[in-house]
């Protein structure tokens, strides 16, 4: 376990008394402490092990390319910077904080004023900034570096607490040298101790003879970020007293014993080391996804694998293909090839919502079970969103992870570390590692499924941003449902793609419906080139404007696009599109005539209010047992049950025997629009942007049910979509107000315009999927005129409003957006200046990268007639059969772990009626129910949560609204008549 350099002796023998006396860590509870030299040794040793055993090869290679002697220089630089990162603690401004340790330093001639005497000036010299200045001085004075060259190295020290210093802070510290060294005779002792420590580190960590060669190096900014992140991780590990005990208890072990015990106790899983798969696409998909013998790989999947192998270096691949073409499997196959060729050590699969993230997580685990280099090995996995701990698959992995603590070197490894848990899966030992948890470390796991927010945070100026960059720099990134992100989110996504290109991180973007303009923006953001000529696309000079479909577009960083046009799979669906008057009775009459022989209908509304209104009308006609409701305003457990029920009843024929044989209608919001593999006989949809309407059509006749769909009712063997939610009789179609609020009038009118040729027997009816997908999307999102002449004035006014809204989104998003990649050698000073502070996957954090109004999230419980509180009475048992319904929740004690987790699993995001000024009133009313044993720090599941208590009829009042909740309909909100 060498840390490099001269390992004959450690730092201690190279230091005099004053330098040995400098302290770095102190525990006020135990009075334990750590000298600076010891923390330097620990941090450097950890950095060396992280470099050798944990950092993916691609990350190491990127750093190595910037240095004259490649990997040897890169490792030495990383170890050295980790070793010197806390040199700023060898200053009066820091050392004065603990009286007895400061007195010990004074005994060695290191005089300093007390912390009280120093006053607020101490804040001018935080130890990271002080260390940056001291290291810069040392490089200039001892090694002849020019001042313009030092910053790109020293900023790693300055930024190791998460925020690289700004120029103004550096200038202010230079004006207060007394904070770095006490004036007078003691100043020479301070300078000697600081110089001794830095000289010793350079010698000990093997860089003393390399500094001259590094004077001319220009470190790319991505390399500066990665080195900063590695130093942060090394510091956090070396600062953990459970791993590296404080003195005096920790003073008895040798360097090697101390390091070996800590590393064995930490037990970090190694990164994935992918090997490029051999054989053709059919072999690859059969082995990775368990295809049955008769199944054939789809043309899009085959073309994606071939294109990934054809690219000179891994880069960005945009896969546009119809719903149900196996894009997810194609992305994972490409990711394996990209990882093998780039040295990536994992995969991050980014999805638009928590629900889609939850759905992807078990698919990711199944893939990992069959993946060479993972199957049979121990690898770290993570589900990255704020409610991940409530996911049963992920909770099972967390339960298998022990605590992190140093172990005796000769102690036997515990069984939990030796034996994988075969109860759930036998292929791989997948762990949610205890150290790789928390909002800042979790993304460092090798394999992650989570929300797109986790990726967009990499473009948000925030504290510890370098850690987020390290997390994605070691992975292949897959971005699913790329069409689902609006202008606000796209501002962040494009900047993130620019940085991913600079890191040479392979990226796979998936979409069923992507406008050509958006495709071009993604390619240009990643490649860093605009208007480059494409290879393989004579019809589109820039390679991104084609309306071919399916379509694969690939580009390497700095390269030109490659375009491939595979065929769609042989199956196509013709969808007849018809207008339908927006009236509940008209809808009920139509469905009654369509469902004379039974059938399954999906009705998608654009707002929850319309979902509930429609469901009431249809239940009155068809009976409550034949109408199911699905929308976003259900508590988490009910929402998960809804998704499971939809898949069980309406999923693929080979996966369910429970499809209703009579009449059944599902009335849903946009939750049924994407990522659910459900199949209906008839679709009714509110008018929406055409790409989303096509997504909704993907739930129509999604699977073949007998030859010629003969297993469907006879009237429903032809796929039909009835478009409503709009006044079709107006001179210009008039969408309902709720739809305009959600999507904007311009997008809705453009959608209606491109659908006109298909509506009610138009010249191009029906819509043919997938052939018409790209023409419809490009027409709706293009710049050319659409629709009849008498629509043009309305379209022009709607466009003006749309442009104002889009410009406003872009302007607001740019406020906290990370800057572009700077020139090589330019230090990261001010990199996250004027940022948002900490950013995490909370409602506040997500609001930074999504243009959504703040909304409240509550935990829903029931108040019984006697005043006691309990979990909701209809909850189903958990996976092990434990009852979750009606668990009593003590108000004067911390609920038991299972009861608290069950309550927390009933989280509910209140609708937008409770945003703005109403939110303050709602919070005030909710805080009247304050239970310290719940909402304090005693219960990790319920800490800081707002509690919404429903009465025995599942009703309550809040902020001038009446709330009613049921497991069948979710939350219904009405305004009180007297409010």
PDB file of N, CA and C in Angstrom, residues 896-955:
ATOM      1  N   UNK A 896     -41.751   3.511  16.177  1.00  0.00           N
ATOM      2  CA  UNK A 896     -40.840   2.422  15.819  1.00  0.00           C
ATOM      3  C   UNK A 896     -40.427   2.552  14.364  1.00  0.00           C
ATOM      4  N   UNK A 897     -39.280   1.974  14.043  1.00  0.00           N
ATOM      5  CA  UNK A 897     -38.709   2.152  12.708  1.00  0.00           C
ATOM      6  C   UNK A 897     -39.688   1.758  11.602  1.00  0.00           C
ATOM      7  N   UNK A 898     -40.335   0.603  11.740  1.00  0.00           N
ATOM      8  CA  UNK A 898     -41.248   0.151  10.689  1.00  0.00           C
ATOM      9  C   UNK A 898     -42.454   1.073  10.578  1.00  0.00           C
ATOM     10  N   UNK A 899     -42.980   1.500  11.718  1.00  0.00           N
ATOM     11  CA  UNK A 899     -44.125   2.411  11.692  1.00  0.00           C
ATOM     12  C   UNK A 899     -43.742   3.751  11.077  1.00  0.00           C
ATOM     13  N   UNK A 900     -42.571   4.263  11.431  1.00  0.00           N
ATOM     14  CA  UNK A 900     -42.133   5.556  10.883  1.00  0.00           C
ATOM     15  C   UNK A 900     -41.892   5.452   9.383  1.00  0.00           C
ATOM     16  N   UNK A 901     -41.288   4.346   8.954  1.00  0.00           N
ATOM     17  CA  UNK A 901     -41.047   4.168   7.511  1.00  0.00           C
ATOM     18  C   UNK A 901     -42.367   4.050   6.752  1.00  0.00           C
ATOM     19  N   UNK A 902     -43.329   3.371   7.347  1.00  0.00           N
ATOM     20  CA  UNK A 902     -44.635   3.254   6.705  1.00  0.00           C
ATOM     21  C   UNK A 902     -45.288   4.623   6.577  1.00  0.00           C
ATOM     22  N   UNK A 903     -45.243   5.410   7.643  1.00  0.00           N
ATOM     23  CA  UNK A 903     -45.815   6.758   7.581  1.00  0.00           C
ATOM     24  C   UNK A 903     -45.104   7.601   6.524  1.00  0.00           C
ATOM     25  N   UNK A 904     -43.783   7.524   6.517  1.00  0.00           N
ATOM     26  CA  UNK A 904     -43.019   8.302   5.534  1.00  0.00           C
ATOM     27  C   UNK A 904     -43.324   7.866   4.107  1.00  0.00           C
ATOM     28  N   UNK A 905     -43.728   6.612   3.941  1.00  0.00           N
ATOM     29  CA  UNK A 905     -44.072   6.105   2.611  1.00  0.00           C
ATOM     30  C   UNK A 905     -45.396   6.663   2.107  1.00  0.00           C
ATOM     31  N   UNK A 906     -46.069   7.412   2.951  1.00  0.00           N
ATOM     32  CA  UNK A 906     -47.328   8.060   2.559  1.00  0.00           C
ATOM     33  C   UNK A 906     -47.105   9.549   2.341  1.00  0.00           C
ATOM     34  N   UNK A 907     -45.974   9.882   1.723  1.00  0.00           N
ATOM     35  CA  UNK A 907     -45.720  11.264   1.346  1.00  0.00           C
ATOM     36  C   UNK A 907     -46.629  11.668   0.193  1.00  0.00           C
ATOM     37  N   UNK A 908     -46.995  12.950   0.173  1.00  0.00           N
ATOM     38  CA  UNK A 908     -47.893  13.467  -0.859  1.00  0.00           C
ATOM     39  C   UNK A 908     -47.493  14.897  -1.192  1.00  0.00           C
ATOM     40  N   UNK A 909     -47.305  15.163  -2.473  1.00  0.00           N
ATOM     41  CA  UNK A 909     -47.036  16.536  -2.910  1.00  0.00           C
ATOM     42  C   UNK A 909     -48.371  17.226  -3.164  1.00  0.00           C
ATOM     43  N   UNK A 910     -48.605  18.305  -2.433  1.00  0.00           N
ATOM     44  CA  UNK A 910     -49.856  19.030  -2.599  1.00  0.00           C
ATOM     45  C   UNK A 910     -49.872  19.753  -3.943  1.00  0.00           C
ATOM     46  N   UNK A 911     -51.048  19.907  -4.543  1.00  0.00           N
ATOM     47  CA  UNK A 911     -51.121  20.546  -5.860  1.00  0.00           C
ATOM     48  C   UNK A 911     -50.802  22.036  -5.792  1.00  0.00           C
ATOM     49  N   UNK A 912     -50.767  22.665  -6.964  1.00  0.00           N
ATOM     50  CA  UNK A 912     -50.279  24.044  -7.058  1.00  0.00           C
ATOM     51  C   UNK A 912     -51.211  25.061  -6.408  1.00  0.00           C
ATOM     52  N   UNK A 913     -52.407  24.637  -6.011  1.00  0.00           N
ATOM     53  CA  UNK A 913     -53.238  25.565  -5.237  1.00  0.00           C
ATOM     54  C   UNK A 913     -52.539  26.013  -3.964  1.00  0.00           C
ATOM     55  N   UNK A 914     -51.582  25.218  -3.500  1.00  0.00           N
ATOM     56  CA  UNK A 914     -50.896  25.515  -2.242  1.00  0.00           C
ATOM     57  C   UNK A 914     -49.511  26.124  -2.461  1.00  0.00           C
ATOM     58  N   UNK A 915     -49.305  26.749  -3.596  1.00  0.00           N
ATOM     59  CA  UNK A 915     -48.051  27.456  -3.847  1.00  0.00           C
ATOM     60  C   UNK A 915     -48.276  28.947  -3.613  1.00  0.00           C
ATOM     61  N   UNK A 916     -47.209  29.721  -3.753  1.00  0.00           N
ATOM     62  CA  UNK A 916     -47.317  31.171  -3.610  1.00  0.00           C
ATOM     63  C   UNK A 916     -47.715  31.579  -2.202  1.00  0.00           C
ATOM     64  N   UNK A 917     -48.602  32.589  -2.102  1.00  0.00           N
ATOM     65  CA  UNK A 917     -48.997  33.116  -0.798  1.00  0.00           C
ATOM     66  C   UNK A 917     -49.752  32.086   0.029  1.00  0.00           C
ATOM     67  N   UNK A 918     -50.509  31.197  -0.658  1.00  0.00           N
ATOM     68  CA  UNK A 918     -51.268  30.179   0.073  1.00  0.00           C
ATOM     69  C   UNK A 918     -50.315  29.234   0.808  1.00  0.00           C
ATOM     70  N   UNK A 919     -49.093  29.047   0.260  1.00  0.00           N
ATOM     71  CA  UNK A 919     -48.143  28.132   0.886  1.00  0.00           C
ATOM     72  C   UNK A 919     -47.812  28.571   2.309  1.00  0.00           C
ATOM     73  N   UNK A 920     -47.588  29.865   2.513  1.00  0.00           N
ATOM     74  CA  UNK A 920     -47.245  30.348   3.860  1.00  0.00           C
ATOM     75  C   UNK A 920     -48.369  30.045   4.847  1.00  0.00           C
ATOM     76  N   UNK A 921     -49.604  30.275   4.421  1.00  0.00           N
ATOM     77  CA  UNK A 921     -50.738  29.993   5.297  1.00  0.00           C
ATOM     78  C   UNK A 921     -50.832  28.492   5.570  1.00  0.00           C
ATOM     79  N   UNK A 922     -50.615  27.676   4.537  1.00  0.00           N
ATOM     80  CA  UNK A 922     -50.683  26.230   4.716  1.00  0.00           C
ATOM     81  C   UNK A 922     -49.611  25.738   5.679  1.00  0.00           C
ATOM     82  N   UNK A 923     -48.398  26.238   5.532  1.00  0.00           N
ATOM     83  CA  UNK A 923     -47.310  25.824   6.432  1.00  0.00           C
ATOM     84  C   UNK A 923     -47.644  26.201   7.868  1.00  0.00           C
ATOM     85  N   UNK A 924     -48.154  27.420   8.048  1.00  0.00           N
ATOM     86  CA  UNK A 924     -48.507  27.864   9.397  1.00  0.00           C
ATOM     87  C   UNK A 924     -49.539  26.921  10.026  1.00  0.00           C
ATOM     88  N   UNK A 925     -50.540  26.517   9.246  1.00  0.00           N
ATOM     89  CA  UNK A 925     -51.558  25.623   9.781  1.00  0.00           C
ATOM     90  C   UNK A 925     -51.003  24.222  10.015  1.00  0.00           C
ATOM     91  N   UNK A 926     -50.165  23.728   9.121  1.00  0.00           N
ATOM     92  CA  UNK A 926     -49.601  22.390   9.290  1.00  0.00           C
ATOM     93  C   UNK A 926     -48.680  22.327  10.498  1.00  0.00           C
ATOM     94  N   UNK A 927     -47.975  23.419  10.779  1.00  0.00           N
ATOM     95  CA  UNK A 927     -47.031  23.417  11.894  1.00  0.00           C
ATOM     96  C   UNK A 927     -47.714  23.431  13.255  1.00  0.00           C
ATOM     97  N   UNK A 928     -49.034  23.620  13.258  1.00  0.00           N
ATOM     98  CA  UNK A 928     -49.754  23.520  14.536  1.00  0.00           C
ATOM     99  C   UNK A 928     -49.704  22.099  15.076  1.00  0.00           C
ATOM    100  N   UNK A 929     -49.580  21.127  14.188  1.00  0.00           N
ATOM    101  CA  UNK A 929     -49.361  19.737  14.610  1.00  0.00           C
ATOM    102  C   UNK A 929     -47.848  19.502  14.593  1.00  0.00           C
ATOM    103  N   UNK A 930     -47.214  19.812  15.710  1.00  0.00           N
ATOM    104  CA  UNK A 930     -45.762  19.615  15.813  1.00  0.00           C
ATOM    105  C   UNK A 930     -45.485  18.541  16.843  1.00  0.00           C
ATOM    106  N   UNK A 931     -44.826  17.501  16.431  1.00  0.00           N
ATOM    107  CA  UNK A 931     -44.517  16.365  17.296  1.00  0.00           C
ATOM    108  C   UNK A 931     -42.997  16.242  17.386  1.00  0.00           C
ATOM    109  N   UNK A 932     -42.391  16.766  18.436  1.00  0.00           N
ATOM    110  CA  UNK A 932     -40.922  16.793  18.520  1.00  0.00           C
ATOM    111  C   UNK A 932     -40.279  15.430  18.360  1.00  0.00           C
ATOM    112  N   UNK A 933     -40.927  14.379  18.856  1.00  0.00           N
ATOM    113  CA  UNK A 933     -40.346  13.046  18.762  1.00  0.00           C
ATOM    114  C   UNK A 933     -40.389  12.506  17.337  1.00  0.00           C
ATOM    115  N   UNK A 934     -41.226  13.110  16.477  1.00  0.00           N
ATOM    116  CA  UNK A 934     -41.287  12.738  15.061  1.00  0.00           C
ATOM    117  C   UNK A 934     -40.407  13.647  14.227  1.00  0.00           C
ATOM    118  N   UNK A 935     -40.708  14.945  14.377  1.00  0.00           N
ATOM    119  CA  UNK A 935     -40.154  15.924  13.430  1.00  0.00           C
ATOM    120  C   UNK A 935     -38.809  16.480  13.871  1.00  0.00           C
ATOM    121  N   UNK A 936     -38.361  16.097  15.060  1.00  0.00           N
ATOM    122  CA  UNK A 936     -37.020  16.472  15.477  1.00  0.00           C
ATOM    123  C   UNK A 936     -36.004  15.537  14.851  1.00  0.00           C
ATOM    124  N   UNK A 937     -34.919  15.314  15.550  1.00  0.00           N
ATOM    125  CA  UNK A 937     -33.847  14.490  14.983  1.00  0.00           C
ATOM    126  C   UNK A 937     -33.924  13.032  15.423  1.00  0.00           C
ATOM    127  N   UNK A 938     -34.952  12.684  16.228  1.00  0.00           N
ATOM    128  CA  UNK A 938     -35.017  11.327  16.754  1.00  0.00           C
ATOM    129  C   UNK A 938     -35.456  10.309  15.705  1.00  0.00           C
ATOM    130  N   UNK A 939     -36.235  10.744  14.718  1.00  0.00           N
ATOM    131  CA  UNK A 939     -36.740   9.815  13.704  1.00  0.00           C
ATOM    132  C   UNK A 939     -36.206  10.216  12.338  1.00  0.00           C
ATOM    133  N   UNK A 940     -35.246   9.467  11.792  1.00  0.00           N
ATOM    134  CA  UNK A 940     -34.694   9.843  10.480  1.00  0.00           C
ATOM    135  C   UNK A 940     -35.739   9.802   9.376  1.00  0.00           C
ATOM    136  N   UNK A 941     -36.810   9.008   9.542  1.00  0.00           N
ATOM    137  CA  UNK A 941     -37.828   8.919   8.497  1.00  0.00           C
ATOM    138  C   UNK A 941     -38.744  10.129   8.496  1.00  0.00           C
ATOM    139  N   UNK A 942     -39.001  10.705   9.655  1.00  0.00           N
ATOM    140  CA  UNK A 942     -40.010  11.771   9.763  1.00  0.00           C
ATOM    141  C   UNK A 942     -39.422  13.124  10.133  1.00  0.00           C
ATOM    142  N   UNK A 943     -38.120  13.184  10.303  1.00  0.00           N
ATOM    143  CA  UNK A 943     -37.485  14.441  10.686  1.00  0.00           C
ATOM    144  C   UNK A 943     -37.809  15.546   9.695  1.00  0.00           C
ATOM    145  N   UNK A 944     -38.245  16.685  10.226  1.00  0.00           N
ATOM    146  CA  UNK A 944     -38.528  17.905   9.447  1.00  0.00           C
ATOM    147  C   UNK A 944     -39.699  17.763   8.478  1.00  0.00           C
ATOM    148  N   UNK A 945     -40.477  16.691   8.601  1.00  0.00           N
ATOM    149  CA  UNK A 945     -41.626  16.522   7.708  1.00  0.00           C
ATOM    150  C   UNK A 945     -42.840  17.280   8.247  1.00  0.00           C
ATOM    151  N   UNK A 946     -43.645  17.799   7.340  1.00  0.00           N
ATOM    152  CA  UNK A 946     -44.937  18.364   7.704  1.00  0.00           C
ATOM    153  C   UNK A 946     -45.969  17.242   7.707  1.00  0.00           C
ATOM    154  N   UNK A 947     -46.822  17.207   8.739  1.00  0.00           N
ATOM    155  CA  UNK A 947     -47.788  16.127   8.898  1.00  0.00           C
ATOM    156  C   UNK A 947     -49.186  16.638   8.548  1.00  0.00           C
ATOM    157  N   UNK A 948     -49.850  15.963   7.626  1.00  0.00           N
ATOM    158  CA  UNK A 948     -51.238  16.261   7.285  1.00  0.00           C
ATOM    159  C   UNK A 948     -52.108  15.147   7.863  1.00  0.00           C
ATOM    160  N   UNK A 949     -52.922  15.487   8.867  1.00  0.00           N
ATOM    161  CA  UNK A 949     -53.763  14.496   9.540  1.00  0.00           C
ATOM    162  C   UNK A 949     -55.178  14.574   8.978  1.00  0.00           C
ATOM    163  N   UNK A 950     -55.632  13.487   8.379  1.00  0.00           N
ATOM    164  CA  UNK A 950     -57.002  13.390   7.887  1.00  0.00           C
ATOM    165  C   UNK A 950     -57.902  12.858   9.003  1.00  0.00           C
ATOM    166  N   UNK A 951     -59.175  13.246   8.974  1.00  0.00           N
ATOM    167  CA  UNK A 951     -60.087  12.715   9.979  1.00  0.00           C
ATOM    168  C   UNK A 951     -60.533  11.302   9.594  1.00  0.00           C
ATOM    169  N   UNK A 952     -61.480  10.757  10.337  1.00  0.00           N
ATOM    170  CA  UNK A 952     -61.899   9.374  10.092  1.00  0.00           C
ATOM    171  C   UNK A 952     -62.584   9.203   8.749  1.00  0.00           C
ATOM    172  N   UNK A 953     -63.072  10.298   8.179  1.00  0.00           N
ATOM    173  CA  UNK A 953     -63.654  10.262   6.836  1.00  0.00           C
ATOM    174  C   UNK A 953     -62.634  10.640   5.768  1.00  0.00           C
ATOM    175  N   UNK A 954     -61.362  10.721   6.177  1.00  0.00           N
ATOM    176  CA  UNK A 954     -60.259  11.074   5.272  1.00  0.00           C
ATOM    177  C   UNK A 954     -60.464  12.447   4.652  1.00  0.00           C
ATOM    178  N   UNK A 955     -60.867  13.389   5.463  1.00  0.00           N
ATOM    179  CA  UNK A 955     -61.050  14.762   5.023  1.00  0.00           C
ATOM    180  C   UNK A 955     -60.350  15.695   6.000  1.00  0.00           C
TER     181      UNK A 955
END
